[in-house]
């Protein structure tokens, strides 16, 4: 019968392990579905780049469906679910709800921005970070399309790196049983103690299993009953003769077999302990008995406990009971959870104990002992079980820990050991990952650096269309993220497909993949992180290269004059639109007392020029300048630029040279806003 119980215990553990693995597989497939959704969009932009929204949506949906079917074929998670289509439906619902939420929030944000700009002029009419990144992303995808061979080789490298990581890497659960000496333990009996580390309730199924294995005579369970359930405001009234009353905090349900463990009979002042588990009675501390008008001459007197009358069978010395400890070195009285939480909150730093946390217990003066079954009938919770087996306690405790994943304390009569189950994840074959990661860093980094060298001239063009240095660096990071996302997905699909072929016996041998979520997420995430790391340096170089024509435009302020061409290109048919928009914005700043500058005396000559007087912030410095903006044709680029000419009128020249930069920067912001409105 004991062997049968042990078999059931291990069967339950195997079930929990299998359930955990299946749940991990389903988490892994959801991860790849979340990768597949943006990958479908990227593939549509790279392969087709449809202009019509209907064609674009149809292509994205088709690519996603094809990817889902591939996963359905090669991934074993779909074999473990009764209805694989539910996975697709659930994911589509999540994706659509997320998309609708994003669209609504984006629309609301745009409306609020327009309302803000229409009600209060704000000079910072720049595109948001999300819009800037979206533009950078589009440019990055376009660069991939323009260089198909280089892009294909770079993408193939990422695919192979991801496949290599999946093949070599394995994040497997590492489960072991620890056996450490409990420094505060007291070997008061030869046996083992079952309890939770936080003194949480145990299941009655555990007690039944222990009874099946060792019998009733070798088991002593302890139940705690609080009137409020948790022990925070527990008050239990006891009544005796002449309606005398006292109050205790908790009732403790114990059994006759407790005398084989902590020996509570040694604390008796009068009376006796339970002789059998069927004995009915109550044991009180001397303090509680005195408050009820009871002494050793009143043994057998009826005491009303929570609506039931029980005979008084014993009186205990509270101090002696408090000195009786279990294997964990703590009292068998209930824990004072209120005081324990207060003490933990007062600690300056939280330090994890070497074994288990030491808890503060109530005094036995405030508790009453009742039969185990009586406390159970009231709704008491099982908190600890003392077991005194004939077999080796340490080996038995280890066996129960392996079966139940609970914590046990075992004593051989000389020392107390804490037996606990430790579960953690272990990364295997980390040494073999060095060369694939190094290779991917060199190949991808070299490819992006070569792309950066080819596009030095393009960087200045990106500025002309309104991209800042930060957005240009994002362009390279966006391009790298495309490689990372697609390479991570296709590398995983390649590994799953080859593993499927090996299972079917189609020409592949010796391959070993771990399908669990931990391994898949770590391998794919490591591959994507490696690619992004390889693209970080080229992005930084692009940022440094673009700063020359970036936020701080180099200005020559010789003798209080400026004559420069703004990095802004437009075609001949846009001349009228540009000058009209510029005039409108300049006029809106007439008479302003806030912002980088204020204007007056605005004069325009159609498409030819715009003249105005501007006062520079801070206005109390009295800095004013006359300005003229006119188109200038660039024959090299076959486009128009704007020429800015400014002359200092009043104020200190040194101060003006410092404050004129915000003025020029604000003019560039106005031109960038025109680009945005034209695009919209």
XYZ file of C-alpha atoms in Angstrom:
680
model
C 0.000 0.000 0.000
C 2.888 2.353 0.795
C 4.490 1.567 -2.561
C 1.183 2.281 -4.286
C 1.015 5.650 -2.526
C 4.559 6.405 -3.611
C 3.664 5.515 -7.181
C 0.672 7.858 -7.103
C 2.920 10.610 -5.786
C 5.397 10.220 -8.615
C 2.544 9.995 -11.124
C 1.244 13.334 -9.897
C 4.698 14.824 -10.253
C 5.025 13.495 -13.801
C 1.629 14.967 -14.642
C 2.689 18.381 -13.349
C 5.916 18.163 -15.340
C 4.128 17.208 -18.562
C 1.540 19.931 -18.055
C 4.328 22.464 -17.531
C 6.072 21.369 -20.745
C 2.853 21.543 -22.768
C 2.117 25.014 -21.402
C 5.662 26.023 -22.314
C 5.170 24.754 -25.872
C 1.981 26.779 -26.246
C 3.750 29.884 -24.923
C 6.501 29.319 -27.469
C 4.092 29.074 -30.401
C 2.364 32.283 -29.302
C 5.769 33.972 -29.278
C 6.371 32.961 -32.891
C 2.902 34.094 -33.888
C 3.675 37.501 -32.423
C 6.866 37.522 -34.504
C 4.925 36.448 -37.576
C 2.515 39.407 -37.495
C 5.109 42.204 -38.031
C 7.134 39.897 -40.262
C 4.163 39.619 -42.631
C 4.042 43.405 -42.902
C 7.798 43.636 -43.530
C 7.726 40.931 -46.185
C 4.906 42.710 -47.985
C 6.888 45.956 -48.035
C 10.070 44.212 -49.199
C 8.609 41.838 -51.787
C 5.592 43.702 -53.153
C 5.292 47.245 -51.726
C 1.705 47.663 -52.903
C 0.400 51.214 -53.057
C -3.292 50.360 -52.704
C -4.357 49.631 -49.167
C -6.617 46.765 -50.236
C -3.801 44.950 -52.028
C -1.509 45.595 -49.082
C -3.925 44.136 -46.523
C -4.591 41.106 -48.728
C -0.865 40.443 -49.149
C -0.158 40.781 -45.427
C -3.026 38.441 -44.544
C -1.869 35.887 -47.123
C 1.718 35.954 -45.875
C 0.552 35.566 -42.278
C -1.686 32.639 -43.203
C 1.137 30.889 -45.079
C 3.439 31.380 -42.086
C 0.795 30.006 -39.737
C 0.353 26.920 -41.910
C 4.119 26.358 -41.887
C 4.167 26.553 -38.104
C 1.182 24.208 -37.978
C 3.117 21.634 -39.988
C 6.537 21.834 -38.302
C 5.808 22.764 -34.667
C 4.635 20.003 -32.277
C 2.498 22.345 -30.152
C -0.414 21.968 -32.565
C -0.364 18.197 -32.012
C -0.985 18.719 -28.309
C -4.104 20.853 -28.595
C -7.526 19.518 -29.498
C -8.424 22.401 -31.807
C -5.380 24.132 -33.382
C -7.614 26.599 -35.218
C -8.584 28.093 -31.859
C -4.974 29.236 -31.452
C -5.204 31.169 -34.724
C -8.604 32.638 -33.861
C -7.448 33.699 -30.400
C -4.318 35.317 -31.791
C -6.262 37.126 -34.524
C -8.683 38.481 -31.921
C -5.797 39.729 -29.784
C -4.065 41.280 -32.805
C -7.232 42.970 -34.080
C -8.122 44.370 -30.665
C -4.586 45.715 -30.291
C -4.709 47.223 -33.780
C -8.076 48.891 -33.216
C -6.908 50.288 -29.881
C -3.745 51.668 -31.493
C -5.724 53.259 -34.348
C -8.195 54.904 -31.965
C -5.442 56.210 -29.692
C -3.435 57.496 -32.650
C -6.494 59.235 -34.094
C -7.304 60.782 -30.731
C -3.718 61.975 -30.346
C -3.758 63.613 -33.783
C -7.076 65.350 -33.110
C -5.834 66.669 -29.778
C -2.653 67.970 -31.398
C -4.620 69.761 -34.114
C -6.972 71.235 -31.526
C -4.014 72.426 -29.496
C -2.299 74.061 -32.456
C -5.503 75.720 -33.626
C -6.314 77.196 -30.206
C -2.814 78.172 -29.092
C 0.126 78.781 -31.380
C 3.033 76.526 -30.512
C 6.325 76.764 -32.341
C 7.238 73.108 -31.730
C 5.228 71.775 -34.649
C 7.468 68.786 -35.115
C 6.481 65.256 -35.875
C 6.230 62.889 -32.965
C 8.855 60.283 -32.151
C 6.559 57.533 -33.408
C 6.005 59.274 -36.731
C 9.726 59.950 -37.072
C 10.560 56.329 -36.396
C 7.890 55.224 -38.884
C 9.480 57.386 -41.565
C 12.917 56.044 -40.687
C 11.502 52.531 -40.860
C 10.103 53.129 -44.341
C 13.473 54.466 -45.508
C 15.203 51.420 -43.993
C 12.916 49.019 -45.834
C 13.477 50.949 -49.056
C 17.244 50.606 -48.616
C 16.819 46.839 -48.268
C 14.809 46.768 -51.502
C 17.429 48.847 -53.316
C 20.248 46.427 -52.408
C 18.725 42.961 -52.872
C 21.942 40.912 -53.037
C 23.563 42.471 -49.984
C 20.273 42.292 -48.093
C 19.800 38.634 -49.026
C 23.287 37.682 -47.813
C 22.859 39.603 -44.567
C 19.459 38.042 -43.959
C 20.829 34.555 -44.706
C 23.552 35.120 -42.124
C 20.980 35.988 -39.461
C 18.897 32.934 -40.389
C 21.888 30.613 -40.034
C 22.934 32.210 -36.754
C 19.443 31.732 -35.309
C 19.404 28.126 -36.495
C 22.828 27.529 -34.924
C 21.700 29.004 -31.622
C 18.584 26.833 -31.594
C 20.687 23.761 -32.367
C 23.394 24.348 -29.764
C 21.441 26.107 -27.077
C 19.103 24.410 -24.667
C 17.399 26.031 -21.695
C 16.397 23.017 -19.664
C 14.840 22.860 -16.203
C 17.359 21.968 -13.521
C 15.578 20.399 -10.582
C 17.406 19.235 -7.508
C 16.811 18.525 -3.852
C 18.866 20.545 -1.400
C 19.886 19.221 2.012
C 21.337 21.845 4.285
C 21.752 21.947 8.035
C 19.166 24.185 9.657
C 21.228 26.343 12.055
C 18.298 27.026 14.393
C 16.858 23.535 14.267
C 16.409 21.421 17.405
C 16.550 17.593 17.046
C 13.856 16.994 19.667
C 12.715 13.771 18.008
C 13.826 11.394 15.274
C 11.570 12.052 12.319
C 10.624 14.763 9.882
C 8.364 17.813 9.857
C 6.170 18.927 6.960
C 5.306 22.662 6.797
C 5.324 25.515 4.331
C 8.114 28.070 4.545
C 5.589 30.852 5.157
C 3.434 28.724 7.469
C 0.712 28.564 4.853
C -1.957 25.832 5.040
C -1.167 22.271 3.982
C -3.586 20.018 2.135
C -5.416 17.221 3.883
C -4.435 15.018 0.943
C -0.832 15.196 2.169
C -1.901 14.046 5.617
C -3.869 11.152 4.135
C -0.878 10.120 2.037
C 1.403 10.188 5.074
C -1.122 8.146 7.062
C -1.226 5.584 4.268
C 2.568 5.347 4.238
C 3.310 5.298 7.987
C 0.015 4.723 9.802
C -1.871 6.851 12.309
C 0.466 6.058 15.215
C 3.461 7.774 13.614
C 1.693 10.994 12.642
C 0.885 14.162 14.611
C -0.965 16.892 12.762
C -1.482 20.464 14.005
C -4.517 22.556 13.091
C -4.936 26.277 13.728
C -8.358 27.836 14.010
C -8.838 31.618 14.060
C -12.294 33.140 14.395
C -11.575 35.608 11.563
C -9.860 33.029 9.357
C -6.501 34.814 9.105
C -5.565 35.584 12.698
C -5.561 39.382 12.437
C -8.574 40.028 14.686
C -9.261 36.596 16.125
C -11.131 36.371 19.454
C -12.599 33.112 20.731
C -14.693 33.216 23.908
C -14.552 30.383 26.465
C -17.253 29.930 29.141
C -17.192 27.821 32.314
C -19.167 27.559 35.566
C -21.127 30.536 36.850
C -20.864 32.097 33.365
C -17.229 33.063 33.870
C -15.635 34.016 30.568
C -12.192 34.447 29.033
C -10.889 34.991 25.518
C -8.138 33.210 23.590
C -6.661 34.081 20.219
C -6.662 30.635 18.622
C -7.654 27.017 19.013
C -4.963 24.452 18.247
C -6.083 21.012 17.146
C -3.642 18.280 18.203
C -3.554 14.492 18.382
C -2.557 11.917 20.967
C 0.558 11.088 18.915
C 2.008 14.533 19.720
C 3.628 12.924 22.771
C 5.998 11.083 20.373
C 7.196 14.391 18.913
C 7.330 17.572 21.024
C 6.169 15.906 24.310
C 3.581 18.457 25.448
C 2.679 16.201 28.390
C 5.818 17.512 30.105
C 4.124 20.895 30.493
C 1.045 19.491 32.286
C 0.292 20.932 35.706
C -2.789 18.808 36.186
C -4.732 16.258 34.206
C -3.503 14.288 31.205
C -2.920 14.493 27.457
C -5.204 12.870 24.886
C -4.969 9.091 25.162
C -6.413 8.409 21.731
C -7.398 10.489 18.731
C -11.029 9.970 19.699
C -10.664 11.600 23.096
C -12.859 14.632 23.544
C -11.705 17.441 25.793
C -9.921 20.754 26.099
C -6.559 21.706 27.608
C -6.128 25.241 28.942
C -3.186 27.255 30.171
C -3.019 28.123 33.853
C -3.906 31.728 33.049
C -7.046 30.824 31.075
C -8.126 28.278 33.685
C -7.721 30.807 36.508
C -9.808 33.405 34.626
C -12.537 30.783 34.274
C -12.344 29.948 37.971
C -10.906 26.491 37.320
C -8.015 24.585 38.903
C -6.820 20.988 39.146
C -9.794 20.113 41.327
C -12.140 21.025 38.477
C -10.874 18.471 35.965
C -13.863 17.153 34.066
C -15.712 20.462 34.402
C -17.470 21.372 31.143
C -16.121 24.334 29.156
C -18.113 25.847 26.309
C -15.803 26.316 23.309
C -17.239 27.991 20.215
C -20.737 26.707 20.946
C -19.660 23.194 21.960
C -19.145 21.886 25.500
C -15.921 20.001 26.140
C -14.632 18.552 29.419
C -11.478 20.067 30.894
C -8.910 17.250 30.757
C -5.708 19.146 31.507
C -4.076 22.370 32.630
C -0.762 23.418 31.077
C 2.113 25.584 32.210
C 2.220 28.285 29.518
C 5.922 29.039 29.952
C 6.891 25.374 29.625
C 4.728 25.007 26.523
C 6.427 28.044 24.988
C 9.807 26.421 25.607
C 8.816 23.232 23.749
C 10.048 23.591 20.182
C 9.657 21.574 17.022
C 12.423 20.530 14.605
C 12.452 24.032 13.097
C 13.361 25.545 16.471
C 10.006 27.322 16.731
C 7.005 26.924 18.986
C 4.070 24.774 17.933
C 1.713 27.636 18.824
C 0.089 29.577 15.947
C 2.077 32.328 14.248
C 1.346 35.928 15.203
C 0.974 37.156 11.623
C 0.196 40.754 12.646
C 3.413 41.124 14.642
C 5.395 39.223 12.004
C 4.346 41.600 9.226
C 5.145 44.577 11.431
C 8.637 43.278 12.199
C 9.357 42.583 8.534
C 8.196 46.087 7.568
C 10.522 47.652 10.157
C 13.610 45.992 8.740
C 15.858 48.450 6.930
C 16.992 45.870 4.377
C 15.367 42.630 3.372
C 17.793 39.742 3.657
C 16.825 36.279 2.582
C 17.549 33.799 5.358
C 19.995 30.969 4.778
C 17.262 28.372 5.302
C 13.754 29.465 6.315
C 12.381 32.632 7.873
C 12.022 32.624 11.652
C 8.480 33.525 12.699
C 6.986 35.043 15.840
C 4.386 32.850 17.549
C 1.566 33.553 19.952
C 2.051 32.627 23.576
C 0.393 29.434 24.739
C -1.226 31.566 27.455
C -3.531 32.884 24.697
C -4.333 29.528 23.075
C -6.414 26.485 23.895
C -5.793 22.914 22.743
C -8.718 20.900 21.378
C -8.940 17.529 19.582
C -7.721 17.502 15.983
C -11.055 16.450 14.478
C -12.970 19.049 16.501
C -10.746 21.856 15.168
C -11.140 20.462 11.673
C -14.934 20.500 11.983
C -14.754 24.201 12.885
C -12.841 24.937 9.679
C -9.300 24.970 11.031
C -6.376 24.795 8.622
C -3.644 22.173 8.713
C -0.308 23.956 9.268
C 2.254 21.266 10.119
C 2.625 17.503 10.434
C 5.213 15.723 12.579
C 6.129 12.232 11.341
C 8.137 9.656 13.332
C 8.750 6.802 10.871
C 10.659 3.627 11.565
C 12.707 4.183 8.392
C 15.549 6.678 7.959
C 13.896 10.122 8.382
C 16.321 11.878 6.023
C 15.747 9.477 3.136
C 12.007 9.516 3.708
C 11.925 13.323 3.731
C 13.924 13.435 0.488
C 11.489 10.996 -1.102
C 8.484 13.103 -0.084
C 10.160 16.293 -1.283
C 10.742 14.760 -4.710
C 7.117 13.693 -4.887
C 5.383 16.802 -3.573
C 7.843 19.705 -4.139
C 7.211 20.735 -0.503
C 9.728 21.667 2.191
C 10.552 19.173 4.943
C 12.812 19.277 7.996
C 14.365 15.952 8.952
C 16.256 14.942 12.092
C 18.256 11.839 12.886
C 18.324 12.777 16.561
C 21.636 14.664 16.204
C 21.024 17.484 13.725
C 18.204 18.961 11.671
C 18.422 19.261 7.897
C 16.208 21.346 5.643
C 15.075 19.368 2.607
C 13.690 21.555 -0.155
C 13.013 21.304 -3.856
C 14.937 23.723 -6.060
C 13.775 24.350 -9.622
C 15.672 26.634 -11.981
C 16.598 26.915 -15.643
C 20.018 25.889 -16.894
C 21.553 27.068 -20.166
C 23.479 24.287 -21.862
C 26.249 24.475 -24.490
C 27.067 28.118 -23.874
C 30.711 27.649 -24.927
C 29.699 26.588 -28.452
C 27.768 29.842 -28.947
C 30.818 32.116 -28.997
C 31.852 31.621 -32.617
C 28.350 31.847 -34.178
C 27.713 35.074 -32.279
C 31.134 36.496 -33.198
C 30.600 35.552 -36.848
C 27.199 37.231 -36.948
C 28.599 40.380 -35.345
C 31.370 40.615 -37.936
C 29.237 39.805 -40.984
C 26.233 41.956 -40.099
C 28.342 44.798 -38.738
C 30.549 44.746 -41.844
C 27.536 44.733 -44.140
C 25.973 47.721 -42.395
C 29.277 49.601 -42.315
C 29.636 49.026 -46.057
C 26.096 50.253 -46.540
C 26.954 53.316 -44.465
C 29.969 54.049 -46.680
C 27.816 53.826 -49.803
C 25.232 56.200 -48.356
C 27.359 59.077 -47.130
C 25.860 61.307 -49.838
C 22.359 60.082 -49.026
C 22.657 61.303 -45.441
C 22.651 64.926 -46.576
C 19.626 64.202 -48.766
C 17.792 62.717 -45.783
C 18.338 66.010 -43.971
C 16.912 67.863 -46.904
C 13.659 65.950 -46.608
C 13.437 66.669 -42.898
C 15.199 63.782 -41.117
C 17.161 64.759 -38.016
C 20.456 63.054 -37.030
C 18.559 60.970 -34.500
C 16.109 59.807 -37.161
C 18.958 58.971 -39.533
C 20.540 56.779 -36.864
C 17.100 55.234 -36.332
C 17.067 54.491 -40.048
C 20.020 52.136 -39.611
C 18.557 50.636 -36.446
C 15.246 50.121 -38.246
C 17.044 48.364 -41.078
C 18.858 46.207 -38.534
C 15.597 45.377 -36.763
C 14.166 44.104 -40.052
C 17.082 41.684 -40.361
C 16.715 40.691 -36.714
C 12.979 40.046 -36.910
C 12.903 38.192 -40.217
C 16.148 36.329 -39.526
C 14.954 35.209 -36.106
C 11.652 33.932 -37.489
C 13.041 32.189 -40.580
C 15.948 30.707 -38.615
C 13.499 29.151 -36.188
C 11.285 27.885 -39.022
C 14.355 26.333 -40.651
C 15.233 24.525 -37.430
C 11.681 23.278 -36.904
C 11.417 22.116 -40.525
C 14.694 20.168 -40.379
C 13.655 18.615 -37.069
C 10.348 17.573 -38.640
C 12.249 16.036 -41.545
C 14.446 14.130 -39.105
C 11.391 12.779 -37.282
C 9.948 11.627 -40.611
C 13.308 10.096 -41.576
C 13.931 12.398 -44.548
C 17.704 12.778 -44.838
C 18.423 14.658 -41.575
C 20.179 13.022 -38.618
C 21.815 14.175 -35.402
C 19.717 17.318 -34.937
C 18.429 18.152 -31.476
C 16.091 21.062 -30.746
C 14.355 22.163 -27.575
C 10.835 23.392 -28.362
C 10.075 24.802 -24.913
C 9.346 28.495 -24.554
C 12.485 29.159 -22.531
C 14.824 27.749 -25.165
C 13.000 29.289 -28.127
C 12.692 32.716 -26.554
C 16.292 32.748 -25.366
C 17.800 31.515 -28.647
C 15.696 33.764 -30.877
C 16.060 36.705 -28.526
C 19.835 36.217 -28.358
C 20.032 36.115 -32.148
C 17.962 39.287 -32.497
C 19.969 41.029 -29.771
C 23.200 40.076 -31.556
C 21.934 41.603 -34.797
C 20.823 44.791 -33.054
C 24.201 45.010 -31.325
C 25.915 44.694 -34.695
C 23.825 47.584 -36.016
C 24.427 49.860 -33.034
C 27.895 51.023 -34.132
C 26.903 51.892 -37.740
C 23.897 53.777 -36.365
C 26.167 55.768 -34.071
C 28.553 56.529 -36.952
C 25.588 57.689 -39.047
C 24.493 59.952 -36.207
C 27.972 61.469 -35.913
C 28.278 61.879 -39.681
C 24.936 63.635 -39.971
C 25.566 66.072 -37.143
C 27.515 68.358 -39.463
C 24.279 69.295 -41.183
C 22.078 68.509 -38.256
C 20.539 70.435 -35.448
C 23.268 73.074 -35.138
C 23.745 74.555 -38.601
C 27.178 76.127 -39.058
C 26.600 79.885 -39.460
C 29.011 82.597 -40.501
C 28.180 85.744 -38.503
C 30.774 88.115 -39.953
C 30.200 91.738 -38.836
C 26.658 91.037 -37.669
C 25.419 89.462 -40.898
C 24.245 85.992 -41.916
C 24.089 84.682 -45.454
C 23.428 80.937 -45.678
C 21.429 78.322 -47.543
C 19.068 76.245 -45.467
C 19.288 72.422 -45.933
C 15.832 72.251 -47.471
C 15.036 71.206 -51.048
C 11.843 71.695 -53.046
C 10.834 71.658 -56.687
C 9.893 74.608 -58.878
C 6.179 73.872 -58.768
C 6.336 74.081 -54.951
C 7.868 77.579 -54.843
C 4.585 79.382 -54.355
C 3.391 76.932 -51.710
C 6.623 77.180 -49.711
C 6.740 80.970 -49.697
C 3.033 81.300 -48.886
C 3.328 78.883 -45.968
C 6.462 80.610 -44.710
C 4.771 84.016 -44.874
C 1.749 82.690 -42.985
C 3.915 81.321 -40.195
C 6.017 84.481 -39.965
C 2.894 86.653 -39.733
C 1.504 84.448 -36.940
C 4.504 85.469 -34.841
C 3.821 89.200 -35.102
C 3.661 90.808 -31.671
C 4.320 87.571 -29.739
C 5.876 87.843 -26.274
C 6.923 84.177 -26.088
C 8.843 81.790 -28.281
C 12.258 81.999 -29.976
C 11.435 85.214 -31.834
C 8.776 87.817 -32.580
C 8.216 89.538 -35.950
C 6.978 92.828 -37.363
C 6.935 94.701 -40.685
C 6.442 91.545 -42.763
C 6.742 92.223 -46.509
C 6.433 89.644 -49.280
C 7.035 89.693 -52.996
C 5.100 86.619 -54.158
C 7.433 83.738 -54.992
C 10.546 85.912 -55.028
C 11.328 86.861 -51.427
C 10.049 87.484 -47.917
C 11.386 90.351 -45.767
C 10.628 91.002 -42.091
C 12.065 92.384 -38.865
C 12.541 89.952 -35.960
C 13.191 90.368 -32.236
C 15.146 87.482 -30.657
C 14.465 85.922 -27.278
C 15.084 86.804 -24.543
C 13.380 90.013 -25.560
C 14.766 92.106 -22.695
C 18.210 91.993 -24.371
C 16.923 94.183 -27.199
C 18.272 91.979 -30.014
C 16.669 92.774 -33.374
C 17.616 91.912 -36.940
C 16.330 92.480 -40.454
C 15.776 89.300 -42.493
C 15.234 88.324 -46.088
C 14.407 84.812 -47.331
C 14.455 84.102 -51.054
C 14.627 81.007 -53.305
C 18.008 79.932 -54.702
C 18.297 77.377 -57.499
C 20.802 74.530 -56.916
C 21.981 73.394 -60.332
C 23.774 70.335 -58.919
C 20.606 68.918 -57.394
C 18.175 70.494 -59.859
C 16.072 71.750 -56.960
C 15.505 74.981 -55.089
C 16.892 75.910 -51.682
C 16.043 78.832 -49.433
C 18.637 81.526 -48.869
C 18.520 83.304 -45.507
C 20.108 86.742 -45.100
C 20.023 88.506 -41.729
C 21.566 91.778 -40.494
C 21.907 92.765 -36.835
C 20.147 96.066 -36.103
C 20.200 96.517 -32.322
C 21.929 94.736 -29.453
C 25.309 93.269 -28.591
C 26.900 91.337 -31.462
C 28.451 88.614 -29.250
C 25.100 87.932 -27.604
C 23.373 88.005 -30.983
C 25.768 85.381 -32.422
C 24.709 83.056 -29.618
C 20.965 83.747 -29.782
C 20.614 83.633 -33.565
C 20.953 79.823 -33.621
C 17.463 79.245 -32.099
C 16.054 81.641 -34.688
C 17.514 79.654 -37.602
C 16.455 76.398 -35.974
C 12.877 77.674 -35.704
C 12.839 78.577 -39.414
C 13.925 75.006 -40.195
C 11.115 73.657 -38.003
C 8.613 75.704 -39.993
C 9.915 74.205 -43.226
C 9.782 70.697 -41.756
C 6.159 71.316 -40.720
C 5.399 72.272 -44.335
C 6.899 68.948 -45.468
C 4.639 67.112 -43.039
C 1.486 68.929 -44.147
C 2.296 68.314 -47.801
C 2.760 64.604 -47.019
C -0.582 64.484 -45.185
